[in-house]
Amino acid sequence: MTRSPWELFQAGEEPPDLRGDLLTSWRRSRFSGVDPEHVDVPYVETELDTAFARVAVPIMTGMAELLVGDSSCLALSDERGSVIWRWVSEPMLRETLDDLSVVEGFCFDEEFVGTNGLGTALETGTLAVVRGAEHYVQRFHDVTCVAAPIRHPVTRRTVGAVNVTCRAADTNSLITVVVRKLVEEIHRALLEHASLRERRLVDAFLDAQRRGSGPVAVVGDGVLITNAAAGGLGLDRLDLWDELRGLKKDGTTIGLPADLTARVELVRAGGATAGAVLTVSGPGPRTVTAVPRRPAAPRTDPWTAATGRVAELAAAGPVAVRGEAGTGKASVLMGGLGGTGEPGGTCTVLDAATHAVDGPGSWFDRLREALRGDGPLILRHTELLDVAAARTAAALLADPAGRPPVGLTVTAPDGEIPAPSASLLCDALGAATVVLSSLRSRPDDVGRLAQALLRRRGGGSSFAPDALAALRRHHWPGNLAELSRVVTDAVAGATGPVVTATALPADVRASASRSALTPLQVAEARVIAATLHAHGGNKSTAARELGISRTALYSKIRSYRI
């Protein structure tokens, strides 16, 4: 008996003839913990009378009049996938859809319901066609759904989605035509209902788009419109508008994150400044001074600041630098202690990773020899010592009068407690601790560090904005070490002095399509990662401690790439 693609997938196999987008959605659904046999669609409190609904519902109603007797359903959802309006052509289909909870207030987010028209369209940002057994949850196999997201023409934010549903046996290509027509008409109506100020901003954006292919943004009070090239630059609308609103003339240049600059063209409506068009380019001089909403201290990269802090603390005793692998702990210690670990340098580096290989006797002999030297001593990877070896090392290092300046590196994930041996050694020596955050928790620093690494190589190269956007959004599991390698590879693959995204490794290029995490999301991701670690990766237990559902936890793990 031949099994269907859905049955093959639920049995753990990859159906060979399944569309790629559908297979990806099924994988997301499985990862989110959706039960393929049955799911209760969640009901959430939903505002039905929104500005979006007031524009879209009359258009949907007009289309409904053309579909009477066609055995179909029209539905409108908000940006979360919660149904805010529904029309069904005939009673039998209405009863079926009532049983499936295709009713106002019920949420069809893919995270909760698996592959479905509304949820998958909002998840992917594109038209979604889900026919019968292509639904992830079996109870929806008797219907076909075609849906598409609606983006506001001014803010470019997704404000909802339209959906057409029919019985699976009645599936036909005209459904897709209907959905596309609804999207087009609603989009046009949203633009017509926009204010004069908003229309001027949209017109200015489109005009700037036609003049060039580089990063372009339009900023106004409550509005930020960007093209794809500018979407990942981390622009802060509030800060930008606070700086721009006081400008009186065009042609000025302002600074942006990651050493970028932008030429400003003011947009006026009704005699007042409605906003500004920013044409982004690489590093360059500024012709105006930014006026931030609050005083800003000079920006120092965290590694330079940490090096200075090590130098201050080393005068009083040993210093431990803690952070993830590849964050530059040893380099910070060498800089702060005033030594170099190169052959013939003034700094002795002893790696605890060799303790088990060389044997305790040989390793401790080298430690004693290092203590007799004049230069600083750095013990790397102290977390790899066993507890007995940590006690012995602490005894040898205990006499302040008989030891040189001492630095320790401790490798531990962000927010997690170091290994017992490293904690024991640091506590015994009374070592002060300097913490280096992971690179992924400092996306605003990535661009500046990448540009600095590029400048060190000489040749006058610089990163293009699309490359900086991809670098900023990458997860950086290898931290600074990985960034240094990526910069080296990018220079080797570049075809000119401007390094574009095409010269970056494939995994970094793929990051350009991901949304950058906000500081609040970064903090939440750290808490989730620490909780998962504390419970040995048990997601059910971690979800209970965090006070969220297991489905929500899976979604956050996927979104934050934990």
Tab-separated table of N, CA and C in Angstrom, residues 220-322:
chain	number	residue	atom	x	y	z
A	220	GLY	N	10.285	59.335	9.435
A	220	GLY	CA	9.351	60.385	9.819
A	220	GLY	C	8.832	60.124	11.210
A	221	ASP	N	7.895	60.929	11.657
A	221	ASP	CA	7.301	60.750	12.978
A	221	ASP	C	6.413	59.506	12.946
A	222	GLY	N	6.889	58.400	13.544
A	222	GLY	CA	6.139	57.154	13.535
A	222	GLY	C	6.321	56.322	12.289
A	223	VAL	N	7.242	56.700	11.405
A	223	VAL	CA	7.408	56.000	10.126
A	223	VAL	C	8.883	55.691	9.882
A	224	LEU	N	9.153	54.470	9.482
A	224	LEU	CA	10.479	54.090	8.994
A	224	LEU	C	10.269	53.127	7.837
A	225	ILE	N	10.649	53.553	6.636
A	225	ILE	CA	10.536	52.724	5.438
A	225	ILE	C	11.947	52.458	4.929
A	226	THR	N	12.260	51.194	4.681
A	226	THR	CA	13.584	50.857	4.163
A	226	THR	C	13.451	49.892	2.998
A	227	ASN	N	14.446	49.926	2.111
A	227	ASN	CA	14.516	48.866	1.109
A	227	ASN	C	15.306	47.698	1.706
A	228	ALA	N	15.439	46.630	0.940
A	228	ALA	CA	16.085	45.422	1.468
A	228	ALA	C	17.523	45.697	1.894
A	229	ALA	N	18.229	46.538	1.139
A	229	ALA	CA	19.642	46.799	1.444
A	229	ALA	C	19.823	47.546	2.756
A	230	ALA	N	18.833	48.347	3.157
A	230	ALA	CA	18.939	49.127	4.397
A	230	ALA	C	18.242	48.451	5.567
A	231	GLY	N	17.506	47.363	5.281
A	231	GLY	CA	16.687	46.753	6.316
A	231	GLY	C	17.468	46.162	7.471
A	232	GLY	N	18.722	45.763	7.258
A	232	GLY	CA	19.480	45.123	8.327
A	232	GLY	C	20.540	45.994	8.954
A	233	LEU	N	20.429	47.307	8.792
A	233	LEU	CA	21.484	48.199	9.294
A	233	LEU	C	21.259	48.640	10.729
A	234	GLY	N	20.170	48.194	11.342
A	234	GLY	CA	19.935	48.531	12.736
A	234	GLY	C	19.572	49.980	12.964
A	235	LEU	N	18.841	50.588	12.021
A	235	LEU	CA	18.475	51.997	12.155
A	235	LEU	C	17.439	52.168	13.265
A	236	ASP	N	17.651	53.150	14.109
A	236	ASP	CA	16.733	53.446	15.203
A	236	ASP	C	15.879	54.641	14.813
A	237	ARG	N	14.576	54.404	14.579
A	237	ARG	CA	13.708	55.474	14.081
A	237	ARG	C	13.645	56.655	15.050
A	238	LEU	N	13.517	56.385	16.347
A	238	LEU	CA	13.380	57.473	17.320
A	238	LEU	C	14.618	58.359	17.350
A	239	ASP	N	15.790	57.741	17.406
A	239	ASP	CA	17.027	58.523	17.433
A	239	ASP	C	17.221	59.296	16.134
A	240	LEU	N	16.937	58.636	15.012
A	240	LEU	CA	17.120	59.304	13.727
A	240	LEU	C	16.180	60.505	13.586
A	241	TRP	N	14.909	60.311	13.921
A	241	TRP	CA	13.952	61.400	13.771
A	241	TRP	C	14.266	62.547	14.730
A	242	ASP	N	14.747	62.216	15.924
A	242	ASP	CA	15.129	63.260	16.874
A	242	ASP	C	16.267	64.108	16.328
A	243	GLU	N	17.153	63.471	15.572
A	243	GLU	CA	18.269	64.206	14.985
A	243	GLU	C	17.845	64.975	13.734
A	244	LEU	N	16.939	64.378	12.956
A	244	LEU	CA	16.602	64.962	11.651
A	244	LEU	C	15.560	66.070	11.726
A	245	ARG	N	14.679	66.017	12.703
A	245	ARG	CA	13.541	66.929	12.704
A	245	ARG	C	13.958	68.395	12.818
A	246	GLY	N	15.156	68.644	13.358
A	246	GLY	CA	15.595	70.028	13.507
A	246	GLY	C	16.389	70.567	12.334
A	247	LEU	N	16.658	69.725	11.322
A	247	LEU	CA	17.435	70.183	10.176
A	247	LEU	C	16.622	71.140	9.310
A	248	LYS	N	17.301	72.104	8.711
A	248	LYS	CA	16.618	73.129	7.907
A	248	LYS	C	16.937	73.040	6.421
A	249	LYS	N	17.982	72.294	6.067
A	249	LYS	CA	18.369	72.268	4.655
A	249	LYS	C	18.740	70.864	4.215
A	250	ASP	N	18.612	70.623	2.904
A	250	ASP	CA	18.992	69.339	2.322
A	250	ASP	C	20.511	69.246	2.176
A	251	GLY	N	20.951	68.029	1.880
A	251	GLY	CA	22.355	67.833	1.525
A	251	GLY	C	23.281	67.619	2.694
A	252	THR	N	22.780	67.679	3.924
A	252	THR	CA	23.645	67.408	5.071
A	252	THR	C	23.937	65.915	5.160
A	253	THR	N	24.954	65.568	5.936
A	253	THR	CA	25.354	64.175	6.090
A	253	THR	C	25.359	63.821	7.565
A	254	ILE	N	24.778	62.699	7.902
A	254	ILE	CA	24.754	62.259	9.295
A	254	ILE	C	25.433	60.903	9.408
A	255	GLY	N	25.868	60.565	10.609
A	255	GLY	CA	26.490	59.272	10.864
A	255	GLY	C	25.452	58.240	11.264
A	256	LEU	N	25.710	56.987	10.895
A	256	LEU	CA	24.843	55.861	11.220
A	256	LEU	C	25.676	54.772	11.889
A	257	PRO	N	25.029	53.717	12.430
A	257	PRO	CA	25.806	52.616	13.009
A	257	PRO	C	26.775	51.999	12.007
A	258	ALA	N	27.778	51.317	12.551
A	258	ALA	CA	28.768	50.575	11.751
A	258	ALA	C	29.558	51.483	10.815
A	259	ASP	N	29.854	52.715	11.261
A	259	ASP	CA	30.695	53.646	10.499
A	259	ASP	C	30.100	54.037	9.159
A	260	LEU	N	28.790	53.919	9.004
A	260	LEU	CA	28.147	54.340	7.763
A	260	LEU	C	27.724	55.801	7.868
A	261	THR	N	27.481	56.424	6.717
A	261	THR	CA	26.954	57.784	6.680
A	261	THR	C	25.745	57.808	5.748
A	262	ALA	N	24.965	58.869	5.834
A	262	ALA	CA	23.793	59.000	4.974
A	262	ALA	C	23.597	60.456	4.573
A	263	ARG	N	23.312	60.666	3.303
A	263	ARG	CA	22.960	61.997	2.815
A	263	ARG	C	21.474	62.216	3.040
A	264	VAL	N	21.101	63.399	3.518
A	264	VAL	CA	19.739	63.686	3.934
A	264	VAL	C	19.034	64.574	2.919
A	265	GLU	N	17.828	64.157	2.511
A	265	GLU	CA	16.935	64.998	1.714
A	265	GLU	C	15.631	65.148	2.493
A	266	LEU	N	15.277	66.364	2.864
A	266	LEU	CA	14.069	66.588	3.646
A	266	LEU	C	12.824	66.443	2.776
A	267	VAL	N	11.760	65.914	3.371
A	267	VAL	CA	10.466	65.766	2.698
A	267	VAL	C	9.475	66.680	3.415
A	268	ARG	N	8.817	67.555	2.652
A	268	ARG	CA	7.902	68.524	3.268
A	268	ARG	C	6.479	68.261	2.819
A	269	ALA	N	5.528	68.534	3.706
A	269	ALA	CA	4.103	68.405	3.408
A	269	ALA	C	3.365	69.483	4.188
A	270	GLY	N	2.556	70.269	3.500
A	270	GLY	CA	1.812	71.331	4.158
A	270	GLY	C	2.694	72.375	4.799
A	271	GLY	N	3.875	72.624	4.222
A	271	GLY	CA	4.769	73.643	4.747
A	271	GLY	C	5.627	73.198	5.912
A	272	ALA	N	5.477	71.960	6.373
A	272	ALA	CA	6.270	71.459	7.503
A	272	ALA	C	7.102	70.264	7.055
A	273	THR	N	8.144	69.968	7.823
A	273	THR	CA	8.984	68.806	7.522
A	273	THR	C	8.248	67.536	7.918
A	274	ALA	N	7.974	66.690	6.921
A	274	ALA	CA	7.244	65.443	7.171
A	274	ALA	C	8.182	64.285	7.458
A	275	GLY	N	9.408	64.397	6.993
A	275	GLY	CA	10.367	63.324	7.179
A	275	GLY	C	11.601	63.589	6.352
A	276	ALA	N	12.393	62.558	6.135
A	276	ALA	CA	13.631	62.718	5.383
A	276	ALA	C	13.987	61.423	4.693
A	277	VAL	N	14.597	61.563	3.520
A	277	VAL	CA	15.134	60.422	2.786
A	277	VAL	C	16.617	60.304	3.114
A	278	LEU	N	17.042	59.119	3.500
A	278	LEU	CA	18.450	58.860	3.799
A	278	LEU	C	19.028	57.950	2.728
A	279	THR	N	20.048	58.418	2.043
A	279	THR	CA	20.767	57.598	1.071
A	279	THR	C	22.068	57.178	1.724
A	280	VAL	N	22.194	55.887	2.008
A	280	VAL	CA	23.273	55.381	2.847
A	280	VAL	C	24.494	55.046	2.003
A	281	SER	N	25.659	55.373	2.550
A	281	SER	CA	26.926	55.009	1.906
A	281	SER	C	27.916	54.604	2.984
A	282	GLY	N	29.155	54.307	2.564
A	282	GLY	CA	30.183	53.865	3.493
A	282	GLY	C	30.687	54.985	4.364
A	283	PRO	N	31.752	54.724	5.146
A	283	PRO	CA	32.284	55.739	6.050
A	283	PRO	C	32.634	57.023	5.313
A	284	GLY	N	32.381	58.141	5.934
A	284	GLY	CA	32.682	59.432	5.321
A	284	GLY	C	32.532	60.553	6.322
A	285	PRO	N	32.900	61.772	5.947
A	285	PRO	CA	32.815	62.895	6.877
A	285	PRO	C	31.382	63.315	7.119
A	286	ARG	N	31.101	63.865	8.291
A	286	ARG	CA	29.792	64.384	8.619
A	286	ARG	C	29.819	65.897	8.486
A	287	THR	N	28.746	66.436	7.952
A	287	THR	CA	28.679	67.894	7.828
A	287	THR	C	27.793	68.506	8.889
A	288	VAL	N	27.176	67.667	9.730
A	288	VAL	CA	26.431	68.181	10.874
A	288	VAL	C	26.769	67.320	12.070
A	289	THR	N	26.538	67.832	13.238
A	289	THR	CA	26.768	67.094	14.465
A	289	THR	C	25.442	66.554	14.958
A	290	ALA	N	25.401	65.263	15.266
A	290	ALA	CA	24.156	64.674	15.739
A	290	ALA	C	23.740	65.296	17.058
A	291	VAL	N	22.438	65.405	17.247
A	291	VAL	CA	21.913	65.937	18.495
A	291	VAL	C	21.089	64.826	19.137
A	292	PRO	N	21.709	63.939	19.909
A	292	PRO	CA	20.976	62.826	20.494
A	292	PRO	C	19.995	63.302	21.559
A	293	ARG	N	19.026	62.460	21.846
A	293	ARG	CA	18.023	62.836	22.829
A	293	ARG	C	18.589	62.830	24.242
A	294	ARG	N	19.703	62.157	24.435
A	294	ARG	CA	20.337	62.162	25.749
A	294	ARG	C	21.845	62.146	25.537
A	295	PRO	N	22.613	62.688	26.477
A	295	PRO	CA	24.061	62.728	26.286
A	295	PRO	C	24.613	61.328	26.074
A	296	ALA	N	25.497	61.212	25.115
A	296	ALA	CA	26.080	59.907	24.794
A	296	ALA	C	27.571	59.915	25.095
A	297	ALA	N	28.012	58.911	25.844
A	297	ALA	CA	29.434	58.802	26.142
A	297	ALA	C	30.171	58.307	24.909
A	298	PRO	N	31.452	58.639	24.780
A	298	PRO	CA	32.222	58.156	23.637
A	298	PRO	C	32.189	56.628	23.595
A	299	ARG	N	31.995	56.087	22.405
A	299	ARG	CA	31.869	54.646	22.273
A	299	ARG	C	33.234	53.982	22.208
A	300	THR	N	33.445	53.032	23.124
A	300	THR	CA	34.662	52.247	23.140
A	300	THR	C	34.265	50.798	22.974
A	301	ASP	N	34.956	50.077	22.100
A	301	ASP	CA	34.552	48.689	21.923
A	301	ASP	C	34.824	47.917	23.209
A	302	PRO	N	34.034	46.909	23.507
A	302	PRO	CA	34.119	46.216	24.799
A	302	PRO	C	35.460	45.546	25.046
A	303	TRP	N	36.181	45.171	23.977
A	303	TRP	CA	37.467	44.503	24.177
A	303	TRP	C	38.551	45.505	24.592
A	304	THR	N	38.522	46.693	24.017
A	304	THR	CA	39.453	47.733	24.460
A	304	THR	C	39.169	48.119	25.903
A	305	ALA	N	37.880	48.263	26.227
A	305	ALA	CA	37.503	48.606	27.603
A	305	ALA	C	37.936	47.508	28.571
A	306	ALA	N	37.772	46.227	28.170
A	306	ALA	CA	38.156	45.120	29.038
A	306	ALA	C	39.662	45.079	29.254
A	307	THR	N	40.422	45.395	28.204
A	307	THR	CA	41.879	45.426	28.339
A	307	THR	C	42.295	46.482	29.359
A	308	GLY	N	41.675	47.656	29.291
A	308	GLY	CA	41.972	48.703	30.261
A	308	GLY	C	41.600	48.298	31.673
A	309	ARG	N	40.465	47.589	31.794
A	309	ARG	CA	40.025	47.142	33.124
A	309	ARG	C	40.989	46.121	33.694
A	310	VAL	N	41.497	45.201	32.874
A	310	VAL	CA	42.480	44.218	33.329
A	310	VAL	C	43.728	44.924	33.846
A	311	ALA	N	44.184	45.930	33.099
A	311	ALA	CA	45.376	46.670	33.522
A	311	ALA	C	45.173	47.318	34.896
A	312	GLU	N	43.968	47.850	35.135
A	312	GLU	CA	43.683	48.466	36.437
A	312	GLU	C	43.680	47.432	37.560
A	313	LEU	N	43.011	46.297	37.327
A	313	LEU	CA	42.836	45.294	38.378
A	313	LEU	C	44.119	44.515	38.658
A	314	ALA	N	44.984	44.371	37.648
A	314	ALA	CA	46.184	43.549	37.804
A	314	ALA	C	47.126	44.103	38.870
A	315	ALA	N	47.029	45.393	39.140
A	315	ALA	CA	47.897	45.992	40.160
A	315	ALA	C	47.584	45.440	41.552
A	316	ALA	N	46.345	44.945	41.738
A	316	ALA	CA	45.948	44.464	43.059
A	316	ALA	C	46.038	42.945	43.196
A	317	GLY	N	46.187	42.220	42.077
A	317	GLY	CA	46.253	40.774	42.182
A	317	GLY	C	45.829	40.090	40.897
A	318	PRO	N	45.646	38.763	40.954
A	318	PRO	CA	45.261	38.008	39.758
A	318	PRO	C	43.934	38.492	39.157
A	319	VAL	N	43.824	38.322	37.846
A	319	VAL	CA	42.615	38.725	37.123
A	319	VAL	C	42.157	37.556	36.260
A	320	ALA	N	40.860	37.265	36.315
A	320	ALA	CA	40.280	36.233	35.460
A	320	ALA	C	39.407	36.913	34.411
A	321	VAL	N	39.553	36.482	33.159
A	321	VAL	CA	38.680	36.976	32.090
A	321	VAL	C	37.796	35.815	31.663
A	322	ARG	N	36.481	36.025	31.791
A	322	ARG	CA	35.511	34.958	31.509
A	322	ARG	C	34.701	35.301	30.265
